[in-house]
Short mmCIF file of C-alpha atoms and ligand atoms in Angstrom, two decimals:
data_model
loop_
_atom_site.label_atom_id
_atom_site.label_comp_id
_atom_site.label_asym_id
_atom_site.label_seq_id
_atom_site.Cartn_x
_atom_site.Cartn_y
_atom_site.Cartn_z
CA MET A 1 -101.52 -9.96 -42.91
CA LYS A 2 -97.76 -10.34 -42.99
CA ALA A 3 -95.42 -7.45 -42.35
CA TYR A 4 -93.89 -6.17 -45.55
CA SER A 5 -90.37 -4.84 -45.43
CA SER A 6 -90.28 -2.87 -48.66
CA LEU A 7 -92.54 -0.87 -50.91
CA SER A 8 -91.67 -3.02 -53.91
CA GLU A 9 -93.03 -6.09 -52.05
CA ILE A 10 -96.15 -4.12 -51.21
CA LYS A 11 -96.64 -2.96 -54.79
CA GLU A 12 -96.27 -6.52 -55.99
CA ALA A 13 -98.83 -7.74 -53.46
CA ILE A 14 -101.26 -4.97 -54.41
CA LYS A 15 -100.89 -5.88 -58.07
CA LYS A 16 -101.69 -9.51 -57.29
CA GLY A 17 -104.72 -8.44 -55.28
CA GLU A 18 -103.22 -9.80 -52.05
CA THR A 19 -103.49 -6.50 -50.23
CA SER A 20 -104.62 -2.88 -50.62
CA CYS A 21 -103.77 0.45 -49.06
CA ARG A 22 -106.88 0.08 -46.91
CA GLU A 23 -105.71 -3.26 -45.57
CA LEU A 24 -102.21 -1.93 -45.02
CA VAL A 25 -103.51 1.00 -42.99
CA GLU A 26 -105.63 -1.38 -40.87
CA PHE A 27 -102.59 -3.58 -40.31
CA TYR A 28 -100.43 -0.68 -39.13
CA LEU A 29 -103.23 0.77 -36.99
CA ARG A 30 -103.60 -2.59 -35.26
CA ASN A 31 -99.88 -2.76 -34.59
CA ILE A 32 -99.94 0.77 -33.21
CA GLU A 33 -102.77 -0.24 -30.88
CA ASP A 34 -101.03 -3.48 -29.81
CA ASN A 35 -97.79 -1.60 -29.15
CA LYS A 36 -99.22 1.39 -27.33
CA HIS A 37 -96.99 0.68 -24.34
CA LEU A 38 -93.93 1.53 -26.47
CA ASN A 39 -95.16 5.15 -26.60
CA ALA A 40 -93.91 5.66 -30.17
CA PHE A 41 -96.84 7.77 -31.40
CA LEU A 42 -98.15 11.03 -29.94
CA ASP A 43 -101.03 11.22 -32.38
CA VAL A 44 -102.55 8.62 -34.68
CA TYR A 45 -104.55 9.83 -37.67
CA ALA A 46 -106.73 6.74 -38.01
CA GLY A 47 -109.75 8.26 -39.74
CA GLU A 48 -107.71 10.39 -42.07
CA ALA A 49 -105.35 7.55 -43.02
CA ARG A 50 -108.30 5.26 -43.78
CA GLU A 51 -109.86 7.92 -45.98
CA HIS A 52 -106.60 8.64 -47.74
CA ALA A 53 -106.03 4.89 -48.29
CA LYS A 54 -109.36 4.65 -50.12
CA GLN A 55 -108.33 7.48 -52.44
CA VAL A 56 -104.93 5.94 -53.13
CA ASP A 57 -106.50 2.53 -53.83
CA LYS A 58 -108.76 4.25 -56.34
CA LYS A 59 -105.79 5.98 -57.97
CA ILE A 60 -103.93 2.66 -58.19
CA ALA A 61 -106.93 1.07 -59.89
CA GLU A 62 -107.08 3.97 -62.34
CA GLY A 63 -103.34 3.92 -62.98
CA THR A 64 -102.80 7.47 -61.75
CA ALA A 65 -101.06 6.74 -58.43
CA GLY A 66 -97.82 8.45 -57.40
CA LYS A 67 -94.42 6.85 -56.75
CA LEU A 68 -95.12 6.20 -53.07
CA ALA A 69 -98.58 4.67 -53.35
CA GLY A 70 -98.68 1.90 -50.75
CA MET A 71 -96.19 3.56 -48.43
CA VAL A 72 -97.50 4.33 -44.96
CA ILE A 73 -95.29 6.78 -43.10
CA GLY A 74 -94.89 8.41 -39.71
CA LEU A 75 -93.46 11.85 -38.94
CA LYS A 76 -91.24 12.87 -36.07
CA ASP A 77 -92.86 15.56 -33.94
CA VAL A 78 -90.58 18.30 -35.29
CA LEU A 79 -91.91 18.29 -38.86
CA CYS A 80 -94.68 20.62 -39.95
CA HIS A 81 -97.78 18.84 -41.20
CA LYS A 82 -100.56 21.29 -42.03
CA ASP A 83 -103.43 21.44 -39.53
CA HIS A 84 -101.86 18.74 -37.38
CA GLY A 85 -100.36 19.06 -33.91
CA LEU A 86 -96.67 19.91 -33.61
CA GLN A 87 -95.00 20.01 -30.21
CA CYS A 88 -91.37 18.93 -30.64
CA GLY A 89 -91.88 16.64 -27.65
CA SER A 90 -92.25 19.76 -25.51
CA ASN A 91 -94.81 21.39 -23.25
CA ILE A 92 -93.88 24.81 -24.58
CA LEU A 93 -95.74 24.10 -27.83
CA GLU A 94 -98.86 22.88 -26.07
CA GLY A 95 -101.84 23.02 -28.41
CA PHE A 96 -99.83 24.25 -31.40
CA LYS A 97 -100.86 23.24 -34.90
CA SER A 98 -98.82 23.63 -38.10
CA GLN A 99 -100.12 26.17 -40.57
CA PHE A 100 -98.28 24.60 -43.51
CA ASN A 101 -96.61 21.44 -44.73
CA GLY A 102 -92.85 21.24 -44.60
CA THR A 103 -91.33 20.66 -48.04
CA ALA A 104 -90.41 17.01 -47.38
CA VAL A 105 -93.88 16.27 -45.99
CA GLU A 106 -95.53 18.02 -48.92
CA ARG A 107 -93.50 16.00 -51.42
CA LEU A 108 -94.28 12.68 -49.72
CA ILE A 109 -97.99 13.38 -49.75
CA LYS A 110 -97.88 14.49 -53.38
CA GLU A 111 -96.50 11.07 -54.30
CA ASP A 112 -99.37 9.40 -52.41
CA ALA A 113 -97.62 8.33 -49.22
CA ILE A 114 -100.16 7.99 -46.40
CA VAL A 115 -99.29 9.73 -43.11
CA ILE A 116 -100.40 7.60 -40.17
CA GLY A 117 -99.27 9.72 -37.24
CA ARG A 118 -96.91 11.94 -35.33
CA GLN A 119 -94.06 10.31 -33.46
CA ASN A 120 -92.58 10.85 -30.03
CA CYS A 121 -89.03 12.25 -29.73
CA ASP A 122 -86.65 13.94 -27.34
CA GLU A 123 -87.65 17.51 -26.64
CA PHE A 124 -86.54 19.71 -29.56
CA ALA A 125 -84.52 16.72 -30.82
CA MET A 126 -82.04 17.03 -27.94
CA GLY A 127 -81.13 13.65 -26.57
CA SER A 128 -79.81 10.19 -27.32
CA SER A 129 -82.34 7.97 -25.57
CA ASN A 130 -85.79 9.48 -26.05
CA GLU A 131 -85.98 10.01 -22.28
CA ASN A 132 -86.21 13.80 -22.67
CA SER A 133 -89.72 13.89 -24.13
CA ALA A 134 -92.46 15.74 -22.25
CA PHE A 135 -94.64 12.77 -23.23
CA GLY A 136 -92.50 10.15 -21.52
CA PRO A 137 -89.88 7.80 -22.89
CA VAL A 138 -90.23 5.50 -25.89
CA LEU A 139 -89.37 1.84 -25.26
CA ASN A 140 -87.25 -0.35 -27.50
CA ALA A 141 -89.43 -3.07 -29.06
CA ALA A 142 -86.58 -5.61 -28.83
CA ASP A 143 -86.42 -5.23 -25.05
CA ASN A 144 -88.87 -2.96 -23.27
CA SER A 145 -86.48 -2.23 -20.42
CA ARG A 146 -84.11 -0.54 -22.87
CA VAL A 147 -84.14 2.80 -24.68
CA PRO A 148 -84.67 3.03 -28.45
CA GLY A 149 -82.01 5.72 -28.82
CA GLY A 150 -82.78 9.31 -29.67
CA SER A 151 -83.76 11.79 -30.46
CA SER A 152 -85.97 10.21 -33.16
CA GLY A 153 -86.83 7.24 -30.91
CA GLY A 154 -90.54 7.05 -31.74
CA SER A 155 -89.81 7.11 -35.47
CA ALA A 156 -87.29 4.28 -35.15
CA VAL A 157 -89.52 2.06 -33.00
CA ALA A 158 -92.48 2.65 -35.32
CA VAL A 159 -90.51 1.06 -38.19
CA GLN A 160 -88.91 -1.57 -35.94
CA ALA A 161 -92.33 -2.81 -34.72
CA ASP A 162 -94.15 -2.46 -38.08
CA MET A 163 -96.33 0.46 -37.07
CA CYS A 164 -95.51 2.08 -40.43
CA LEU A 165 -93.22 1.25 -43.34
CA VAL A 166 -91.03 4.37 -43.29
CA SER A 167 -90.52 7.23 -40.85
CA LEU A 168 -89.02 10.66 -41.29
CA GLY A 169 -86.80 11.67 -38.42
CA THR A 170 -84.14 14.34 -38.07
CA ASP A 171 -80.41 14.00 -37.57
CA THR A 172 -78.44 16.89 -36.13
CA GLY A 173 -75.77 14.75 -34.48
CA GLY A 174 -76.94 11.18 -35.01
CA SER A 175 -80.62 11.21 -34.11
CA VAL A 176 -81.55 8.97 -37.02
CA ARG A 177 -78.49 6.72 -37.23
CA GLN A 178 -78.15 6.05 -33.50
CA PRO A 179 -81.78 4.96 -32.90
CA ALA A 180 -81.67 2.96 -36.15
CA ALA A 181 -78.68 1.07 -34.73
CA PHE A 182 -80.41 0.51 -31.38
CA CYS A 183 -83.55 -0.79 -33.10
CA GLY A 184 -81.97 -2.95 -35.82
CA ILE A 185 -83.17 -0.97 -38.85
CA ILE A 186 -81.70 1.34 -41.50
CA GLY A 187 -81.30 5.06 -40.79
CA SER A 188 -79.74 7.57 -43.14
CA LYS A 189 -78.91 11.24 -43.19
CA PRO A 190 -77.98 12.80 -46.51
CA THR A 191 -75.52 15.58 -47.26
CA TYR A 192 -76.33 18.85 -45.50
CA GLY A 193 -78.62 20.81 -47.82
CA ARG A 194 -79.75 17.79 -49.82
CA ILE A 195 -83.25 17.99 -48.28
CA SER A 196 -84.97 21.29 -47.65
CA ARG A 197 -85.28 22.19 -43.97
CA TYR A 198 -88.41 24.23 -44.60
CA GLY A 199 -90.96 23.04 -42.07
CA LEU A 200 -88.43 21.37 -39.81
CA VAL A 201 -88.31 23.08 -36.43
CA ALA A 202 -84.71 24.23 -36.02
CA TYR A 203 -82.41 22.87 -33.34
CA ALA A 204 -78.95 23.69 -34.77
CA SER A 205 -79.48 25.05 -38.26
CA SER A 206 -76.01 24.41 -39.67
CA PHE A 207 -76.24 20.74 -38.61
CA ASP A 208 -79.92 19.82 -38.96
CA SER A 209 -80.96 17.35 -41.60
CA ILE A 210 -84.07 15.32 -42.20
CA GLY A 211 -83.27 11.59 -42.15
CA ILE A 212 -85.05 8.42 -43.18
CA PHE A 213 -85.83 5.17 -41.32
CA SER A 214 -86.70 2.03 -43.25
CA LYS A 215 -86.17 -1.72 -43.35
CA SER A 216 -84.90 -1.77 -46.93
CA ILE A 217 -82.27 0.26 -48.73
CA GLU A 218 -84.66 0.62 -51.69
CA ASP A 219 -87.26 2.42 -49.59
CA ASN A 220 -84.64 4.66 -48.07
CA ALA A 221 -83.31 5.58 -51.51
CA LEU A 222 -86.76 6.10 -53.00
CA THR A 223 -87.90 8.29 -50.13
CA LEU A 224 -84.80 10.47 -50.43
CA GLU A 225 -85.31 10.75 -54.17
CA VAL A 226 -88.83 12.08 -53.57
CA ILE A 227 -88.08 14.58 -50.80
CA ALA A 228 -84.63 15.90 -51.81
CA GLY A 229 -83.84 18.78 -54.10
CA LYS A 230 -84.05 22.50 -54.56
CA ASP A 231 -86.68 24.49 -52.80
CA GLU A 232 -87.35 28.20 -52.85
CA PHE A 233 -88.17 28.16 -49.12
CA ASP A 234 -84.70 27.09 -47.95
CA SER A 235 -81.72 29.15 -49.07
CA THR A 236 -79.24 26.54 -47.85
CA VAL A 237 -80.66 23.73 -49.96
CA SER A 238 -78.51 22.41 -52.79
CA GLN A 239 -79.49 23.28 -56.34
CA SER A 240 -77.87 20.17 -57.77
CA GLU A 241 -80.05 17.61 -59.53
CA VAL A 242 -81.39 14.70 -57.50
CA PRO A 243 -80.33 11.36 -58.96
CA ALA A 244 -82.84 8.52 -59.17
CA TYR A 245 -81.22 6.85 -56.15
CA SER A 246 -83.57 3.87 -56.18
CA GLN A 247 -82.48 3.03 -59.72
CA LYS A 248 -78.78 3.20 -58.91
CA LEU A 249 -78.39 0.48 -56.31
CA GLN A 250 -76.02 -1.67 -58.33
CA LYS A 251 -72.57 -2.01 -56.76
CA LYS A 252 -69.74 -0.61 -58.88
CA ASP A 253 -67.51 -3.11 -60.70
CA GLN A 254 -64.16 -2.01 -59.28
CA PRO A 255 -63.18 -2.89 -55.71
CA TYR A 256 -64.01 -0.29 -53.09
CA ARG A 257 -61.44 1.62 -51.06
CA ILE A 258 -62.47 1.79 -47.43
CA ALA A 259 -60.87 3.49 -44.44
CA TYR A 260 -61.51 2.95 -40.78
CA PHE A 261 -60.11 4.84 -37.81
CA ARG A 262 -57.55 2.94 -35.79
CA ASN A 263 -58.32 5.07 -32.73
CA THR A 264 -62.02 4.24 -32.96
CA LEU A 265 -61.67 0.52 -33.23
CA GLU A 266 -58.85 0.23 -30.74
CA GLY A 267 -59.99 3.06 -28.50
CA GLU A 268 -61.46 2.75 -25.06
CA GLY A 269 -65.19 2.79 -24.60
CA LEU A 270 -66.12 0.69 -27.61
CA ASN A 271 -68.09 -2.37 -26.61
CA GLU A 272 -66.18 -5.57 -27.46
CA GLU A 273 -69.05 -7.20 -29.29
CA ILE A 274 -69.55 -4.14 -31.50
CA LYS A 275 -65.83 -4.05 -32.18
CA THR A 276 -65.91 -7.68 -33.26
CA SER A 277 -68.90 -7.12 -35.52
CA VAL A 278 -67.13 -4.22 -37.28
CA GLU A 279 -63.94 -6.24 -37.64
CA GLN A 280 -65.83 -9.15 -39.15
CA LYS A 281 -67.45 -6.88 -41.69
CA LEU A 282 -64.10 -5.31 -42.59
CA GLN A 283 -62.62 -8.77 -43.03
CA TRP A 284 -65.50 -9.78 -45.26
CA LEU A 285 -64.88 -6.67 -47.38
CA ARG A 286 -61.20 -7.64 -47.70
CA ASP A 287 -62.13 -11.19 -48.62
CA GLN A 288 -64.29 -9.77 -51.38
CA GLY A 289 -61.24 -8.05 -52.87
CA ASN A 290 -61.84 -4.54 -51.55
CA THR A 291 -59.10 -2.42 -50.01
CA VAL A 292 -59.60 -1.80 -46.31
CA GLU A 293 -57.06 0.35 -44.49
CA ALA A 294 -56.62 1.66 -40.96
CA VAL A 295 -55.93 5.38 -40.73
CA ASP A 296 -55.16 7.67 -37.83
CA PHE A 297 -57.62 10.44 -37.11
CA PRO A 298 -56.30 12.31 -34.09
CA LEU A 299 -59.01 14.99 -34.36
CA LEU A 300 -61.57 12.46 -33.20
CA ASP A 301 -61.04 13.65 -29.63
CA TYR A 302 -62.44 17.04 -30.58
CA VAL A 303 -65.60 16.07 -32.43
CA LEU A 304 -67.88 15.88 -29.41
CA PRO A 305 -66.68 19.09 -27.73
CA ALA A 306 -66.95 21.01 -31.01
CA TYR A 307 -70.40 19.58 -31.66
CA TYR A 308 -71.77 20.42 -28.22
CA ILE A 309 -70.39 23.96 -28.23
CA LEU A 310 -71.71 24.81 -31.69
CA THR A 311 -75.09 23.10 -31.46
CA THR A 312 -75.91 24.59 -28.07
CA ALA A 313 -74.93 28.04 -29.40
CA GLU A 314 -77.25 27.64 -32.37
CA ALA A 315 -80.00 26.17 -30.22
CA SER A 316 -79.89 29.06 -27.75
CA SER A 317 -80.58 31.40 -30.63
CA ASN A 318 -83.16 29.23 -32.43
CA LEU A 319 -85.16 28.55 -29.29
CA SER A 320 -85.42 32.21 -28.31
CA ARG A 321 -88.61 32.40 -30.37
CA PHE A 322 -90.50 30.30 -27.82
CA ASP A 323 -91.37 33.10 -25.45
CA GLY A 324 -95.07 32.75 -24.71
CA VAL A 325 -96.01 35.42 -27.25
CA LYS A 326 -96.13 33.68 -30.58
CA TYR A 327 -96.68 29.98 -30.01
CA GLY A 328 -98.19 27.41 -27.70
CA TYR A 329 -97.82 27.62 -23.94
CA ARG A 330 -97.95 30.86 -21.94
CA SER A 331 -97.51 30.94 -18.18
CA THR A 332 -100.50 32.21 -16.27
CA ASN A 333 -98.40 33.07 -13.22
CA ALA A 334 -96.81 36.22 -14.62
CA VAL A 335 -97.34 39.75 -13.38
CA ASN A 336 -95.59 41.63 -16.19
CA LEU A 337 -93.95 41.08 -19.58
CA GLU A 338 -90.58 40.07 -18.22
CA THR A 339 -91.93 37.49 -15.78
CA MET A 340 -94.21 36.20 -18.54
CA TYR A 341 -91.12 35.43 -20.66
CA LYS A 342 -89.22 33.96 -17.75
CA LYS A 343 -92.00 31.84 -16.36
CA THR A 344 -93.18 30.63 -19.74
CA ARG A 345 -89.70 29.42 -20.63
CA SER A 346 -88.92 28.04 -17.16
CA GLU A 347 -92.18 26.11 -17.02
CA GLY A 348 -92.46 25.18 -20.69
CA PHE A 349 -88.99 23.77 -21.41
CA GLY A 350 -87.61 20.58 -19.89
CA THR A 351 -84.29 20.22 -18.05
CA GLU A 352 -82.08 19.17 -20.98
CA VAL A 353 -83.35 21.95 -23.25
CA LYS A 354 -82.76 24.53 -20.52
CA ARG A 355 -79.28 23.14 -19.92
CA ARG A 356 -78.44 23.59 -23.59
CA ILE A 357 -79.93 27.08 -23.84
CA MET A 358 -77.78 28.11 -20.87
CA LEU A 359 -74.66 26.43 -22.26
CA GLY A 360 -75.24 28.00 -25.67
CA THR A 361 -75.85 31.43 -24.21
CA PHE A 362 -72.65 31.10 -22.21
CA VAL A 363 -70.45 30.13 -25.17
CA LEU A 364 -71.86 33.06 -27.13
CA SER A 365 -71.44 35.60 -24.33
CA ALA A 366 -69.11 38.49 -25.13
CA SER A 367 -66.33 37.47 -22.75
CA TYR A 368 -66.23 33.83 -23.77
CA TYR A 369 -67.19 34.00 -27.45
CA ASP A 370 -63.63 33.66 -28.78
CA ALA A 371 -62.58 31.08 -26.25
CA TYR A 372 -65.45 28.74 -27.08
CA TYR A 373 -67.56 29.60 -30.09
CA THR A 374 -64.86 30.93 -32.42
CA LYS A 375 -62.47 28.19 -31.40
CA ALA A 376 -65.08 25.48 -31.99
CA GLN A 377 -65.79 26.92 -35.45
CA LYS A 378 -62.09 26.64 -36.27
CA VAL A 379 -61.99 23.10 -34.97
CA ARG A 380 -65.04 22.28 -37.06
CA ARG A 381 -63.19 23.47 -40.14
CA LEU A 382 -60.12 21.40 -39.29
CA ILE A 383 -62.27 18.30 -38.82
CA LYS A 384 -64.09 18.93 -42.08
CA ASP A 385 -60.90 19.49 -44.06
CA ALA A 386 -59.26 16.37 -42.64
CA THR A 387 -62.35 14.25 -43.31
CA ASP A 388 -62.77 15.55 -46.87
CA GLU A 389 -59.09 14.94 -47.51
CA LEU A 390 -59.45 11.35 -46.34
CA LEU A 391 -62.49 10.83 -48.52
CA SER A 392 -60.54 12.02 -51.53
CA SER A 393 -58.47 8.81 -51.28
CA TYR A 394 -61.19 6.45 -50.04
CA ASP A 395 -64.78 5.78 -51.12
CA PHE A 396 -66.08 5.42 -47.58
CA ILE A 397 -65.21 5.56 -43.92
CA ILE A 398 -66.63 2.70 -41.88
CA MET A 399 -67.27 3.11 -38.16
CA PRO A 400 -69.45 1.64 -35.48
CA THR A 401 -72.65 3.69 -35.26
CA THR A 402 -72.59 3.66 -31.46
CA PRO A 403 -70.13 2.75 -28.68
CA THR A 404 -72.71 0.45 -27.02
CA THR A 405 -75.95 -1.26 -27.90
CA ALA A 406 -79.26 0.01 -26.48
CA PHE A 407 -78.83 0.72 -22.77
CA LYS A 408 -81.36 0.42 -19.97
CA LEU A 409 -83.86 3.19 -19.30
CA GLY A 410 -82.44 5.50 -16.65
CA GLU A 411 -78.91 4.17 -17.04
CA HIS A 412 -77.41 7.46 -18.26
CA THR A 413 -79.90 10.06 -17.16
CA ALA A 414 -77.97 11.16 -14.07
CA ASP A 415 -74.92 12.38 -16.00
CA PRO A 416 -75.46 14.37 -19.21
CA LEU A 417 -71.84 13.88 -20.28
CA GLU A 418 -72.29 10.13 -20.21
CA MET A 419 -75.35 10.51 -22.41
CA TYR A 420 -73.44 12.77 -24.85
CA LEU A 421 -70.91 9.96 -25.37
CA ALA A 422 -73.61 7.98 -27.18
CA ASP A 423 -73.02 10.37 -30.11
CA LEU A 424 -69.27 9.86 -30.24
CA TYR A 425 -69.24 8.34 -33.72
CA THR A 426 -72.22 10.04 -35.32
CA VAL A 427 -71.54 13.76 -34.87
CA GLN A 428 -68.58 13.88 -37.27
CA ALA A 429 -70.83 13.47 -40.33
CA ASN A 430 -72.94 16.43 -39.17
CA LEU A 431 -69.93 18.61 -38.33
CA CYS A 432 -68.74 17.98 -41.89
CA GLY A 433 -72.16 18.00 -43.58
CA LEU A 434 -71.53 14.54 -45.05
CA PRO A 435 -74.00 11.77 -45.90
CA ALA A 436 -73.98 8.76 -43.58
CA ILE A 437 -76.03 5.68 -42.93
CA SER A 438 -76.42 3.06 -40.23
CA ILE A 439 -77.26 -0.47 -41.32
CA PRO A 440 -77.95 -3.51 -39.13
CA ASN A 441 -74.88 -5.62 -38.46
CA GLY A 442 -75.83 -8.48 -36.16
CA LYS A 443 -76.81 -8.62 -32.50
CA ASP A 444 -74.96 -8.71 -29.20
CA SER A 445 -75.17 -11.59 -26.72
CA ALA A 446 -78.23 -9.98 -25.09
CA GLY A 447 -79.97 -10.07 -28.47
CA MET A 448 -79.78 -6.31 -28.96
CA PRO A 449 -79.15 -5.00 -32.49
CA ILE A 450 -75.76 -3.63 -33.55
CA GLY A 451 -75.41 -0.90 -36.20
CA LEU A 452 -72.63 -0.30 -38.69
CA GLN A 453 -72.03 3.21 -39.96
CA VAL A 454 -70.79 4.24 -43.39
CA VAL A 455 -69.82 7.83 -44.23
CA ALA A 456 -69.35 9.04 -47.82
CA SER A 457 -68.26 12.22 -49.62
CA ALA A 458 -70.77 15.02 -50.06
CA PHE A 459 -73.56 14.20 -52.52
CA LYS A 460 -72.48 10.59 -52.94
CA GLU A 461 -75.73 9.22 -51.52
CA ASP A 462 -76.12 7.01 -54.60
CA GLU A 463 -72.82 5.25 -53.88
CA LEU A 464 -73.62 5.06 -50.18
CA PHE A 465 -76.91 3.27 -50.86
CA ALA A 466 -75.38 0.87 -53.42
CA PHE A 467 -72.54 -0.01 -51.05
CA SER A 468 -74.92 -0.49 -48.11
CA LYS A 469 -77.10 -2.81 -50.16
CA TYR A 470 -74.04 -4.82 -51.15
CA MET A 471 -73.04 -5.18 -47.49
CA MET A 472 -76.54 -6.07 -46.35
CA GLU A 473 -76.88 -8.82 -48.89
CA THR A 474 -74.24 -10.95 -47.22
N1 LIG B 716 -77.97 13.18 -29.40
C1 LIG B 716 -77.52 14.35 -30.09
C2 LIG B 716 -77.91 15.58 -29.31
O1 LIG B 716 -78.55 15.43 -28.31
C3 LIG B 716 -78.05 14.38 -31.47
C4 LIG B 716 -79.39 14.97 -31.58
C5 LIG B 716 -79.92 15.00 -32.95
O2 LIG B 716 -79.31 14.49 -33.90
N2 LIG B 716 -81.06 15.66 -33.09
O3 LIG B 716 -77.58 16.67 -29.68
#
């Protein structure tokens, strides 16, 4: 069977009798088996997916199937899926099973998507290379000596190597867009609050967003349309209506107004080949009659520091619940309550998670709170105001998704600061709560994929998808 790259192709093939959900599930299961060495899946629900496929095939035959019939999906290991394992790539949740479905997962299943498995990721979604998982790293399918990006590395590789059609990941600072760029696929994060976070294990609650990996813009748009929208279980979710994104992919008639940051494109640290690929795209946009302008954004120097102060602060609070009492792992070496807490957390969490809990606790400590946490909140506001202001005169901001293409395993593990630089261009959208997407934009001379990032104003996902489709059709 050939690999399909969109649900509409699949639906067409099912209609013509060329395939069925059962055959699709077999195809993906075979690919998962053949690509085991990539370590993308932590759990594969073969029996269940086969059974579910039979039911969906029956519904299709009867004309009662949901919008996502024919879509086989994978879930990052931070999303609650009732009665299935959930470990956030960590030993501290050893043996834990979800008691309920997260809202996004529930909505996908309701529309007849078939869940094929649970995907590897950096522990508690902290990382940029998928090397922080307690279950070992995920390998990039384009070159097995390179990382897939993180933290949703397993979810990206699963789509890259046709182990499922669509994956749900999460993006707190780039964890969907950055691995999408490294793996040559599409990765989007919507506006903060567009998708309910109910059933998503929190890393940094004011940044966290579910994000979507796919090979086609249509599938990305359709998946968002299904999972977005108000939800009584998340008080931060937006009440505004969800447009039918998949029906609004037509480019607008007037030329677009696009900004790019001079200091990004001309700044140090940006790989030359990525720079060239962005410049070529900008030139193409100009040639098409769009307005493309360079702007200065001096606050760019502060996006990473603000992000890492605020997210570690939130993480230190969110992760305090993993104490050996309520969930998963409990140390057996403890002699009293206090050592039980200490040993459970010391043994259960990995190095990067502990580093962030300590950093976060430090920036929130009474004597340093104002110097770090309060200041970073103020900086966040300045960045948000400046970005919103810019987007009031332009439709989109275009940036590289990443400063480099996928790097070698182990290349940045010795120095956490070096690893944090991988998020240089992605964290701004999360600091500002804005929708952003990474689309494939060529390859470097080593054959590794390059991503192009587009950021839009809040709740302009429809325009973001239409514009991305327009750019991908060249
Ligand atoms: N790499 C970033 C971090 O480690 C982003 C993570 C994410 O988006 N979940 O914080």
